[in-house]
Amino acid sequence: MSTPEHVAIIMDGNGRWAKSRGLPRVAGHRAGVEALRKTVRAAADQGVRWLTVYAFSSENWSRPKSEVSDLMGLLKLFIRRDLAELHHSGVRVKVIGERDGLAPDIAALLEEAESLTSNNRKLNLVIAFNYGGRDEIVRAARKIAEATLRGEVDPRSLSQEDFAGFLDTAGIPDPDLVVRTSGEQRMSNFLPWQSGYSELVFLSCYWPEFTAEHFNDALRQYASRERRFGGRMPQDVERGVAS
Ligand code: IPE
Ligand code: IPE
Ligand code: MG
């Protein structure tokens, strides 16, 4: 079975999971953190090298203040509680998204997680936090414009690879597989540049219900797909199949 090198997950449905149990939304977010822990283990067990998780979008600021503060609190708790264990298991943490404007204690924790784990090689865990794809692309365009003014970039020869080097995901391979839970079938501004040729798997379970079995099911669906990248399957080309 071909294992994807990079799996990206839109962890959606915490609120509906909580509602279906008569619980407050924050209970859904807490249960979501538990599902994330299990998923990191499942990814490492399956030999996936990169796991990106959508934890907080640039649009999630539009939620009520109390929910935003619950989500910020849970991120802090996750890093404080799990960082040592992640480090011990060989996980390298990288955070993508806009850092400016985050509370100083959160920004410091994100930096600590990245620097402590920077030499680990077992699994790369990319946390998309205060991340929005359009925001990322505009920030990249700004950086390119600034580099052009400094004479460091010649816009006439700027390639796709050069452009990608200005994104938050510079150096990270594109996701092979994007999984979204909760039954919604949309991207919600997640990795629009990077997912241009990703395989998409939509699962109906809510994120807090997500288990290693769901993860493995998504990997099986991925393995049954035929990726063409706009070209032809090599066996067809070899056989000289004309149509
Ligand atoms: C995903 O669950 C967590 C975040 C977006 C941070 P939601 O909070 O979106 O849950 P639903 O979609 O309302 O059920
Ligand atoms: C996407 O979920 C963001 C995260 C999972 C962090 P949302 O719940 O915010 O997306 P929409 O609003 O349903 O598109
Ligand atoms: Mg949602």
PDB file of C-alpha atoms and ligand atoms in Angstrom:
ATOM      1  CA  MET A   1       0.000   0.000   0.000  1.00  0.00           C
ATOM      2  CA  SER A   2       1.397   3.392  -0.860  1.00  0.00           C
ATOM      3  CA  THR A   3       1.600   5.498   2.276  1.00  0.00           C
ATOM      4  CA  PRO A   4       1.237   9.256   1.862  1.00  0.00           C
ATOM      5  CA  GLU A   5       4.312  11.185   2.903  1.00  0.00           C
ATOM      6  CA  HIS A   6       2.208  14.105   4.118  1.00  0.00           C
ATOM      7  CA  VAL A   7      -1.309  13.936   5.584  1.00  0.00           C
ATOM      8  CA  ALA A   8      -3.143  17.170   6.435  1.00  0.00           C
ATOM      9  CA  ILE A   9      -6.274  17.154   8.581  1.00  0.00           C
ATOM     10  CA  ILE A  10      -9.116  19.641   9.012  1.00  0.00           C
ATOM     11  CA  MET A  11     -10.176  18.701  12.534  1.00  0.00           C
ATOM     12  CA  ASP A  12     -13.829  19.709  12.355  1.00  0.00           C
ATOM     13  CA  GLY A  13     -16.987  18.936  14.331  1.00  0.00           C
ATOM     14  CA  ASN A  14     -16.007  19.541  17.971  1.00  0.00           C
ATOM     15  CA  GLY A  15     -19.003  21.810  18.565  1.00  0.00           C
ATOM     16  CA  ARG A  16     -21.541  19.430  17.009  1.00  0.00           C
ATOM     17  CA  TRP A  17     -20.043  16.484  18.896  1.00  0.00           C
ATOM     18  CA  ALA A  18     -20.509  18.370  22.185  1.00  0.00           C
ATOM     19  CA  LYS A  19     -24.025  19.481  21.256  1.00  0.00           C
ATOM     20  CA  SER A  20     -25.058  15.932  20.394  1.00  0.00           C
ATOM     21  CA  ARG A  21     -24.084  14.978  23.948  1.00  0.00           C
ATOM     22  CA  GLY A  22     -25.668  17.981  25.638  1.00  0.00           C
ATOM     23  CA  LEU A  23     -22.214  19.320  26.578  1.00  0.00           C
ATOM     24  CA  PRO A  24     -20.732  22.821  26.231  1.00  0.00           C
ATOM     25  CA  ARG A  25     -18.635  23.433  23.101  1.00  0.00           C
ATOM     26  CA  VAL A  26     -15.441  23.620  25.147  1.00  0.00           C
ATOM     27  CA  ALA A  27     -15.938  19.962  26.108  1.00  0.00           C
ATOM     28  CA  GLY A  28     -15.867  19.169  22.388  1.00  0.00           C
ATOM     29  CA  HIS A  29     -12.619  21.093  21.944  1.00  0.00           C
ATOM     30  CA  ARG A  30     -11.100  19.254  24.930  1.00  0.00           C
ATOM     31  CA  ALA A  31     -12.111  15.907  23.472  1.00  0.00           C
ATOM     32  CA  GLY A  32     -10.639  17.114  20.184  1.00  0.00           C
ATOM     33  CA  VAL A  33      -7.223  17.498  21.815  1.00  0.00           C
ATOM     34  CA  GLU A  34      -7.414  13.856  22.922  1.00  0.00           C
ATOM     35  CA  ALA A  35      -8.212  12.823  19.330  1.00  0.00           C
ATOM     36  CA  LEU A  36      -5.179  14.835  18.165  1.00  0.00           C
ATOM     37  CA  ARG A  37      -2.900  12.947  20.587  1.00  0.00           C
ATOM     38  CA  LYS A  38      -4.115   9.613  19.219  1.00  0.00           C
ATOM     39  CA  THR A  39      -3.726  10.807  15.645  1.00  0.00           C
ATOM     40  CA  VAL A  40      -0.095  11.827  16.157  1.00  0.00           C
ATOM     41  CA  ARG A  41       0.602   8.277  17.387  1.00  0.00           C
ATOM     42  CA  ALA A  42      -1.353   6.720  14.505  1.00  0.00           C
ATOM     43  CA  ALA A  43       0.567   8.779  11.941  1.00  0.00           C
ATOM     44  CA  ALA A  44       3.925   7.801  13.446  1.00  0.00           C
ATOM     45  CA  ASP A  45       2.851   4.131  13.561  1.00  0.00           C
ATOM     46  CA  GLN A  46       1.919   4.203   9.872  1.00  0.00           C
ATOM     47  CA  GLY A  47       5.227   5.749   8.821  1.00  0.00           C
ATOM     48  CA  VAL A  48       3.705   9.068   7.726  1.00  0.00           C
ATOM     49  CA  ARG A  49       6.528  11.649   7.751  1.00  0.00           C
ATOM     50  CA  TRP A  50       4.471  14.860   7.839  1.00  0.00           C
ATOM     51  CA  LEU A  51       1.190  15.495   9.659  1.00  0.00           C
ATOM     52  CA  THR A  52      -0.399  18.944   9.389  1.00  0.00           C
ATOM     53  CA  VAL A  53      -3.398  19.792  11.564  1.00  0.00           C
ATOM     54  CA  TYR A  54      -5.705  22.786  11.218  1.00  0.00           C
ATOM     55  CA  ALA A  55      -6.055  23.970  14.816  1.00  0.00           C
ATOM     56  CA  PHE A  56      -7.235  27.592  14.511  1.00  0.00           C
ATOM     57  CA  SER A  57      -8.024  29.521  11.343  1.00  0.00           C
ATOM     58  CA  SER A  58      -7.586  33.237  10.753  1.00  0.00           C
ATOM     59  CA  GLU A  59     -11.386  33.293  10.370  1.00  0.00           C
ATOM     60  CA  ASN A  60     -11.987  31.604  13.748  1.00  0.00           C
ATOM     61  CA  TRP A  61     -11.425  34.993  15.451  1.00  0.00           C
ATOM     62  CA  SER A  62     -15.020  35.757  14.438  1.00  0.00           C
ATOM     63  CA  ARG A  63     -16.295  33.296  17.065  1.00  0.00           C
ATOM     64  CA  PRO A  64     -17.493  34.537  20.466  1.00  0.00           C
ATOM     65  CA  LYS A  65     -14.644  35.802  22.670  1.00  0.00           C
ATOM     66  CA  SER A  66     -15.173  33.055  25.232  1.00  0.00           C
ATOM     67  CA  GLU A  67     -14.767  30.301  22.633  1.00  0.00           C
ATOM     68  CA  VAL A  68     -11.644  31.946  21.169  1.00  0.00           C
ATOM     69  CA  SER A  69     -10.185  32.116  24.652  1.00  0.00           C
ATOM     70  CA  ASP A  70     -11.056  28.444  25.299  1.00  0.00           C
ATOM     71  CA  LEU A  71      -9.243  27.484  22.078  1.00  0.00           C
ATOM     72  CA  MET A  72      -6.181  29.572  22.993  1.00  0.00           C
ATOM     73  CA  GLY A  73      -6.183  28.017  26.465  1.00  0.00           C
ATOM     74  CA  LEU A  74      -6.316  24.504  25.004  1.00  0.00           C
ATOM     75  CA  LEU A  75      -3.397  25.164  22.673  1.00  0.00           C
ATOM     76  CA  LYS A  76      -1.332  26.345  25.652  1.00  0.00           C
ATOM     77  CA  LEU A  77      -2.384  23.304  27.664  1.00  0.00           C
ATOM     78  CA  PHE A  78      -1.560  20.954  24.774  1.00  0.00           C
ATOM     79  CA  ILE A  79       1.934  22.359  24.364  1.00  0.00           C
ATOM     80  CA  ARG A  80       2.650  22.515  28.100  1.00  0.00           C
ATOM     81  CA  ARG A  81       1.391  18.995  28.738  1.00  0.00           C
ATOM     82  CA  ASP A  82       2.491  17.206  25.588  1.00  0.00           C
ATOM     83  CA  LEU A  83       5.700  18.882  24.481  1.00  0.00           C
ATOM     84  CA  ALA A  84       8.018  16.659  26.533  1.00  0.00           C
ATOM     85  CA  GLU A  85       6.256  13.518  25.323  1.00  0.00           C
ATOM     86  CA  LEU A  86       6.268  14.682  21.675  1.00  0.00           C
ATOM     87  CA  HIS A  87       9.982  15.456  21.965  1.00  0.00           C
ATOM     88  CA  HIS A  88      10.637  12.071  23.558  1.00  0.00           C
ATOM     89  CA  SER A  89       8.817  10.332  20.679  1.00  0.00           C
ATOM     90  CA  GLY A  90      10.968  12.086  18.076  1.00  0.00           C
ATOM     91  CA  VAL A  91       8.312  14.516  16.844  1.00  0.00           C
ATOM     92  CA  ARG A  92       9.496  17.768  15.288  1.00  0.00           C
ATOM     93  CA  VAL A  93       6.953  20.562  15.774  1.00  0.00           C
ATOM     94  CA  LYS A  94       6.537  23.375  13.259  1.00  0.00           C
ATOM     95  CA  VAL A  95       3.860  26.047  13.388  1.00  0.00           C
ATOM     96  CA  ILE A  96       2.412  27.801  10.322  1.00  0.00           C
ATOM     97  CA  GLY A  97       0.158  30.858  10.346  1.00  0.00           C
ATOM     98  CA  GLU A  98       0.425  34.513  11.295  1.00  0.00           C
ATOM     99  CA  ARG A  99       2.458  34.979  14.508  1.00  0.00           C
ATOM    100  CA  ASP A 100       2.019  38.739  14.776  1.00  0.00           C
ATOM    101  CA  GLY A 101      -0.921  39.598  16.978  1.00  0.00           C
ATOM    102  CA  LEU A 102      -0.822  36.396  19.034  1.00  0.00           C
ATOM    103  CA  ALA A 103      -0.605  36.808  22.804  1.00  0.00           C
ATOM    104  CA  PRO A 104       3.068  36.882  23.887  1.00  0.00           C
ATOM    105  CA  ASP A 105       2.728  33.762  26.068  1.00  0.00           C
ATOM    106  CA  ILE A 106       1.323  31.792  23.127  1.00  0.00           C
ATOM    107  CA  ALA A 107       3.976  33.042  20.719  1.00  0.00           C
ATOM    108  CA  ALA A 108       6.672  32.066  23.251  1.00  0.00           C
ATOM    109  CA  LEU A 109       5.241  28.553  23.672  1.00  0.00           C
ATOM    110  CA  LEU A 110       5.098  28.017  19.900  1.00  0.00           C
ATOM    111  CA  GLU A 111       8.731  29.069  19.600  1.00  0.00           C
ATOM    112  CA  GLU A 112       9.742  26.833  22.483  1.00  0.00           C
ATOM    113  CA  ALA A 113       7.999  23.841  20.868  1.00  0.00           C
ATOM    114  CA  GLU A 114       9.779  24.480  17.574  1.00  0.00           C
ATOM    115  CA  SER A 115      13.236  25.045  19.018  1.00  0.00           C
ATOM    116  CA  LEU A 116      13.154  22.143  21.497  1.00  0.00           C
ATOM    117  CA  THR A 117      12.141  19.631  18.809  1.00  0.00           C
ATOM    118  CA  SER A 118      14.036  21.055  15.836  1.00  0.00           C
ATOM    119  CA  ASN A 119      16.442  18.097  15.523  1.00  0.00           C
ATOM    120  CA  ASN A 120      13.817  15.349  15.755  1.00  0.00           C
ATOM    121  CA  ARG A 121      13.237  13.217  12.694  1.00  0.00           C
ATOM    122  CA  LYS A 122      10.549  10.586  13.370  1.00  0.00           C
ATOM    123  CA  LEU A 123       7.453  12.647  12.469  1.00  0.00           C
ATOM    124  CA  ASN A 124       6.990  16.291  11.517  1.00  0.00           C
ATOM    125  CA  LEU A 125       3.908  17.737  13.207  1.00  0.00           C
ATOM    126  CA  VAL A 126       2.841  20.981  11.529  1.00  0.00           C
ATOM    127  CA  ILE A 127       0.304  22.961  13.542  1.00  0.00           C
ATOM    128  CA  ALA A 128      -1.709  25.436  11.459  1.00  0.00           C
ATOM    129  CA  PHE A 129      -2.532  28.040  14.063  1.00  0.00           C
ATOM    130  CA  ASN A 130      -3.953  31.476  13.232  1.00  0.00           C
ATOM    131  CA  TYR A 131      -3.588  30.136   9.704  1.00  0.00           C
ATOM    132  CA  GLY A 132      -5.534  31.141   6.606  1.00  0.00           C
ATOM    133  CA  GLY A 133      -4.417  30.294   3.089  1.00  0.00           C
ATOM    134  CA  ARG A 134      -5.291  33.670   1.594  1.00  0.00           C
ATOM    135  CA  ASP A 135      -3.552  35.459   4.461  1.00  0.00           C
ATOM    136  CA  GLU A 136      -0.469  33.274   3.894  1.00  0.00           C
ATOM    137  CA  ILE A 137      -0.411  34.077   0.156  1.00  0.00           C
ATOM    138  CA  VAL A 138      -0.784  37.824   0.752  1.00  0.00           C
ATOM    139  CA  ARG A 139       2.023  37.753   3.346  1.00  0.00           C
ATOM    140  CA  ALA A 140       4.187  35.887   0.815  1.00  0.00           C
ATOM    141  CA  ALA A 141       3.390  38.495  -1.864  1.00  0.00           C
ATOM    142  CA  ARG A 142       4.397  41.238   0.575  1.00  0.00           C
ATOM    143  CA  LYS A 143       7.695  39.506   1.361  1.00  0.00           C
ATOM    144  CA  ILE A 144       8.391  39.124  -2.363  1.00  0.00           C
ATOM    145  CA  ALA A 145       7.634  42.801  -2.979  1.00  0.00           C
ATOM    146  CA  GLU A 146       9.966  43.809  -0.151  1.00  0.00           C
ATOM    147  CA  ALA A 147      12.718  41.488  -1.422  1.00  0.00           C
ATOM    148  CA  THR A 148      12.235  42.974  -4.904  1.00  0.00           C
ATOM    149  CA  LEU A 149      12.660  46.506  -3.546  1.00  0.00           C
ATOM    150  CA  ARG A 150      15.887  45.392  -1.867  1.00  0.00           C
ATOM    151  CA  GLY A 151      17.033  44.022  -5.235  1.00  0.00           C
ATOM    152  CA  GLU A 152      17.130  40.435  -3.958  1.00  0.00           C
ATOM    153  CA  VAL A 153      14.371  39.098  -6.238  1.00  0.00           C
ATOM    154  CA  ASP A 154      13.897  39.566  -9.967  1.00  0.00           C
ATOM    155  CA  PRO A 155      10.100  39.335 -10.443  1.00  0.00           C
ATOM    156  CA  ARG A 156      10.516  38.486 -14.157  1.00  0.00           C
ATOM    157  CA  SER A 157      12.156  35.172 -13.317  1.00  0.00           C
ATOM    158  CA  LEU A 158      10.084  34.286 -10.231  1.00  0.00           C
ATOM    159  CA  SER A 159       9.089  30.596 -10.510  1.00  0.00           C
ATOM    160  CA  GLN A 160       6.435  28.597  -8.676  1.00  0.00           C
ATOM    161  CA  GLU A 161       9.229  27.078  -6.567  1.00  0.00           C
ATOM    162  CA  ASP A 162      10.557  30.543  -5.717  1.00  0.00           C
ATOM    163  CA  PHE A 163       7.050  31.691  -4.736  1.00  0.00           C
ATOM    164  CA  ALA A 164       6.488  28.599  -2.565  1.00  0.00           C
ATOM    165  CA  GLY A 165       9.719  29.473  -0.746  1.00  0.00           C
ATOM    166  CA  PHE A 166       8.018  32.605   0.629  1.00  0.00           C
ATOM    167  CA  LEU A 167       5.025  30.711   2.041  1.00  0.00           C
ATOM    168  CA  ASP A 168       4.859  29.569   5.679  1.00  0.00           C
ATOM    169  CA  THR A 169       5.227  26.024   4.341  1.00  0.00           C
ATOM    170  CA  ALA A 170       8.624  26.652   2.703  1.00  0.00           C
ATOM    171  CA  GLY A 171      10.568  23.386   2.808  1.00  0.00           C
ATOM    172  CA  ILE A 172       7.478  21.285   3.621  1.00  0.00           C
ATOM    173  CA  PRO A 173       6.300  18.867   0.911  1.00  0.00           C
ATOM    174  CA  ASP A 174       2.761  19.433  -0.398  1.00  0.00           C
ATOM    175  CA  PRO A 175       0.108  17.307   1.352  1.00  0.00           C
ATOM    176  CA  ASP A 176      -0.606  14.080  -0.529  1.00  0.00           C
ATOM    177  CA  LEU A 177      -3.847  13.592   1.362  1.00  0.00           C
ATOM    178  CA  VAL A 178      -6.217  16.073   3.024  1.00  0.00           C
ATOM    179  CA  VAL A 179      -8.777  14.607   5.439  1.00  0.00           C
ATOM    180  CA  ARG A 180     -11.757  16.519   6.814  1.00  0.00           C
ATOM    181  CA  THR A 181     -14.042  15.177   9.508  1.00  0.00           C
ATOM    182  CA  SER A 182     -17.636  16.173  10.391  1.00  0.00           C
ATOM    183  CA  GLY A 183     -19.201  15.624   6.965  1.00  0.00           C
ATOM    184  CA  GLU A 184     -18.476  19.133   5.634  1.00  0.00           C
ATOM    185  CA  GLN A 185     -16.995  19.028   2.151  1.00  0.00           C
ATOM    186  CA  ARG A 186     -15.018  22.252   1.863  1.00  0.00           C
ATOM    187  CA  MET A 187     -11.469  23.464   2.443  1.00  0.00           C
ATOM    188  CA  SER A 188     -12.210  26.516   4.633  1.00  0.00           C
ATOM    189  CA  ASN A 189      -9.069  28.352   3.494  1.00  0.00           C
ATOM    190  CA  PHE A 190      -6.732  25.449   4.405  1.00  0.00           C
ATOM    191  CA  LEU A 191      -3.536  25.163   2.321  1.00  0.00           C
ATOM    192  CA  PRO A 192      -5.074  26.399  -0.975  1.00  0.00           C
ATOM    193  CA  TRP A 193      -1.712  26.667  -2.749  1.00  0.00           C
ATOM    194  CA  GLN A 194      -0.287  23.440  -1.345  1.00  0.00           C
ATOM    195  CA  SER A 195      -3.345  21.204  -1.852  1.00  0.00           C
ATOM    196  CA  GLY A 196      -3.671  21.851  -5.593  1.00  0.00           C
ATOM    197  CA  TYR A 197      -3.071  18.155  -6.320  1.00  0.00           C
ATOM    198  CA  SER A 198      -3.922  16.593  -2.950  1.00  0.00           C
ATOM    199  CA  GLU A 199      -6.304  13.660  -2.682  1.00  0.00           C
ATOM    200  CA  LEU A 200      -9.309  14.603  -0.548  1.00  0.00           C
ATOM    201  CA  VAL A 201     -11.086  12.316   1.918  1.00  0.00           C
ATOM    202  CA  PHE A 202     -14.207  13.499   3.743  1.00  0.00           C
ATOM    203  CA  LEU A 203     -15.311  11.489   6.770  1.00  0.00           C
ATOM    204  CA  SER A 204     -18.674  11.827   8.490  1.00  0.00           C
ATOM    205  CA  CYS A 205     -17.408  11.312  12.063  1.00  0.00           C
ATOM    206  CA  TYR A 206     -16.919  14.348  14.290  1.00  0.00           C
ATOM    207  CA  TRP A 207     -13.293  15.124  15.143  1.00  0.00           C
ATOM    208  CA  PRO A 208     -13.511  13.966  18.823  1.00  0.00           C
ATOM    209  CA  GLU A 209     -14.610  10.531  17.538  1.00  0.00           C
ATOM    210  CA  PHE A 210     -11.631  10.205  15.204  1.00  0.00           C
ATOM    211  CA  THR A 211      -9.511   7.116  15.941  1.00  0.00           C
ATOM    212  CA  ALA A 212      -6.558   5.243  14.443  1.00  0.00           C
ATOM    213  CA  GLU A 213      -9.128   3.181  12.503  1.00  0.00           C
ATOM    214  CA  HIS A 214     -10.471   6.317  10.811  1.00  0.00           C
ATOM    215  CA  PHE A 215      -6.919   7.372  10.050  1.00  0.00           C
ATOM    216  CA  ASN A 216      -6.109   3.995   8.539  1.00  0.00           C
ATOM    217  CA  ASP A 217      -9.371   4.052   6.569  1.00  0.00           C
ATOM    218  CA  ALA A 218      -8.355   7.413   5.055  1.00  0.00           C
ATOM    219  CA  LEU A 219      -4.936   5.937   4.165  1.00  0.00           C
ATOM    220  CA  ARG A 220      -6.670   2.988   2.452  1.00  0.00           C
ATOM    221  CA  GLN A 221      -8.862   5.352   0.437  1.00  0.00           C
ATOM    222  CA  TYR A 222      -5.729   7.272  -0.542  1.00  0.00           C
ATOM    223  CA  ALA A 223      -3.963   4.080  -1.632  1.00  0.00           C
ATOM    224  CA  SER A 224      -6.825   3.225  -4.001  1.00  0.00           C
ATOM    225  CA  ARG A 225      -6.642   6.583  -5.805  1.00  0.00           C
ATOM    226  CA  GLU A 226      -4.876   7.145  -9.106  1.00  0.00           C
ATOM    227  CA  ARG A 227      -2.875  10.372  -9.059  1.00  0.00           C
ATOM    228  CA  ARG A 228      -2.208  11.834 -12.489  1.00  0.00           C
ATOM    229  CA  PHE A 229      -1.042  15.433 -11.873  1.00  0.00           C
ATOM    230  CA  GLY A 230      -2.479  16.404 -15.227  1.00  0.00           C
ATOM    231  CA  GLY A 231      -0.433  13.788 -17.076  1.00  0.00           C
ATOM    232  CA  ARG A 232      -1.003  10.185 -18.089  1.00  0.00           C
ATOM    233  CA  MET A 233      -0.521   7.005 -16.106  1.00  0.00           C
ATOM    234  CA  PRO A 234       2.977   5.651 -16.929  1.00  0.00           C
ATOM    235  CA  GLN A 235       1.604   2.213 -17.926  1.00  0.00           C
ATOM    236  CA  ASP A 236      -0.731   3.819 -20.508  1.00  0.00           C
ATOM    237  CA  VAL A 237       2.080   5.876 -21.967  1.00  0.00           C
ATOM    238  CA  GLU A 238       4.385   2.824 -22.140  1.00  0.00           C
ATOM    239  CA  ARG A 239       1.742   0.770 -23.913  1.00  0.00           C
ATOM    240  CA  GLY A 240       1.145   3.606 -26.332  1.00  0.00           C
ATOM    241  CA  VAL A 241      -2.566   3.718 -25.473  1.00  0.00           C
ATOM    242  CA  ALA A 242      -3.922   6.431 -27.729  1.00  0.00           C
ATOM    243  CA  SER A 243      -7.200   7.246 -26.041  1.00  0.00           C
TER     244      SER A 243
HETATM  245  C1  IPE B   1     -13.363  22.375  14.970  1.00  0.00           C
HETATM  246  O1  IPE B   1     -14.624  22.208  15.537  1.00  0.00           O
HETATM  247  C2  IPE B   1     -12.438  23.164  15.870  1.00  0.00           C
HETATM  248  C3  IPE B   1     -12.134  24.512  15.363  1.00  0.00           C
HETATM  249  C4  IPE B   1     -12.620  25.075  14.287  1.00  0.00           C
HETATM  250  C5  IPE B   1     -11.203  25.290  16.131  1.00  0.00           C
HETATM  251  P1  IPE B   1     -15.759  23.310  15.416  1.00  0.00           P
HETATM  252  O2  IPE B   1     -15.680  24.186  16.618  1.00  0.00           O
HETATM  253  O3  IPE B   1     -15.708  23.998  14.109  1.00  0.00           O
HETATM  254  O4  IPE B   1     -17.061  22.399  15.520  1.00  0.00           O
HETATM  255  P2  IPE B   1     -18.379  22.527  14.640  1.00  0.00           P
HETATM  256  O5  IPE B   1     -17.970  22.557  13.215  1.00  0.00           O
HETATM  257  O6  IPE B   1     -19.044  23.803  15.076  1.00  0.00           O
HETATM  258  O7  IPE B   1     -19.169  21.309  14.991  1.00  0.00           O
HETATM  259  C1  IPE B   2     -12.018  24.910   9.820  1.00  0.00           C
HETATM  260  O1  IPE B   2     -13.184  24.635  10.493  1.00  0.00           O
HETATM  261  C2  IPE B   2     -10.981  25.429  10.780  1.00  0.00           C
HETATM  262  C3  IPE B   2     -10.433  24.444  11.716  1.00  0.00           C
HETATM  263  C4  IPE B   2     -10.706  23.173  11.765  1.00  0.00           C
HETATM  264  C5  IPE B   2      -9.455  24.988  12.625  1.00  0.00           C
HETATM  265  P1  IPE B   2     -14.361  25.703  10.629  1.00  0.00           P
HETATM  266  O2  IPE B   2     -15.418  25.043  11.443  1.00  0.00           O
HETATM  267  O3  IPE B   2     -13.818  26.986  11.126  1.00  0.00           O
HETATM  268  O4  IPE B   2     -14.822  25.899   9.115  1.00  0.00           O
HETATM  269  P2  IPE B   2     -16.209  26.381   8.517  1.00  0.00           P
HETATM  270  O5  IPE B   2     -16.556  27.658   9.203  1.00  0.00           O
HETATM  271  O6  IPE B   2     -17.204  25.307   8.800  1.00  0.00           O
HETATM  272  O7  IPE B   2     -15.957  26.521   7.050  1.00  0.00           O
HETATM  273 MG    MG B   3     -16.517  23.672  12.289  1.00  0.00          MG
END
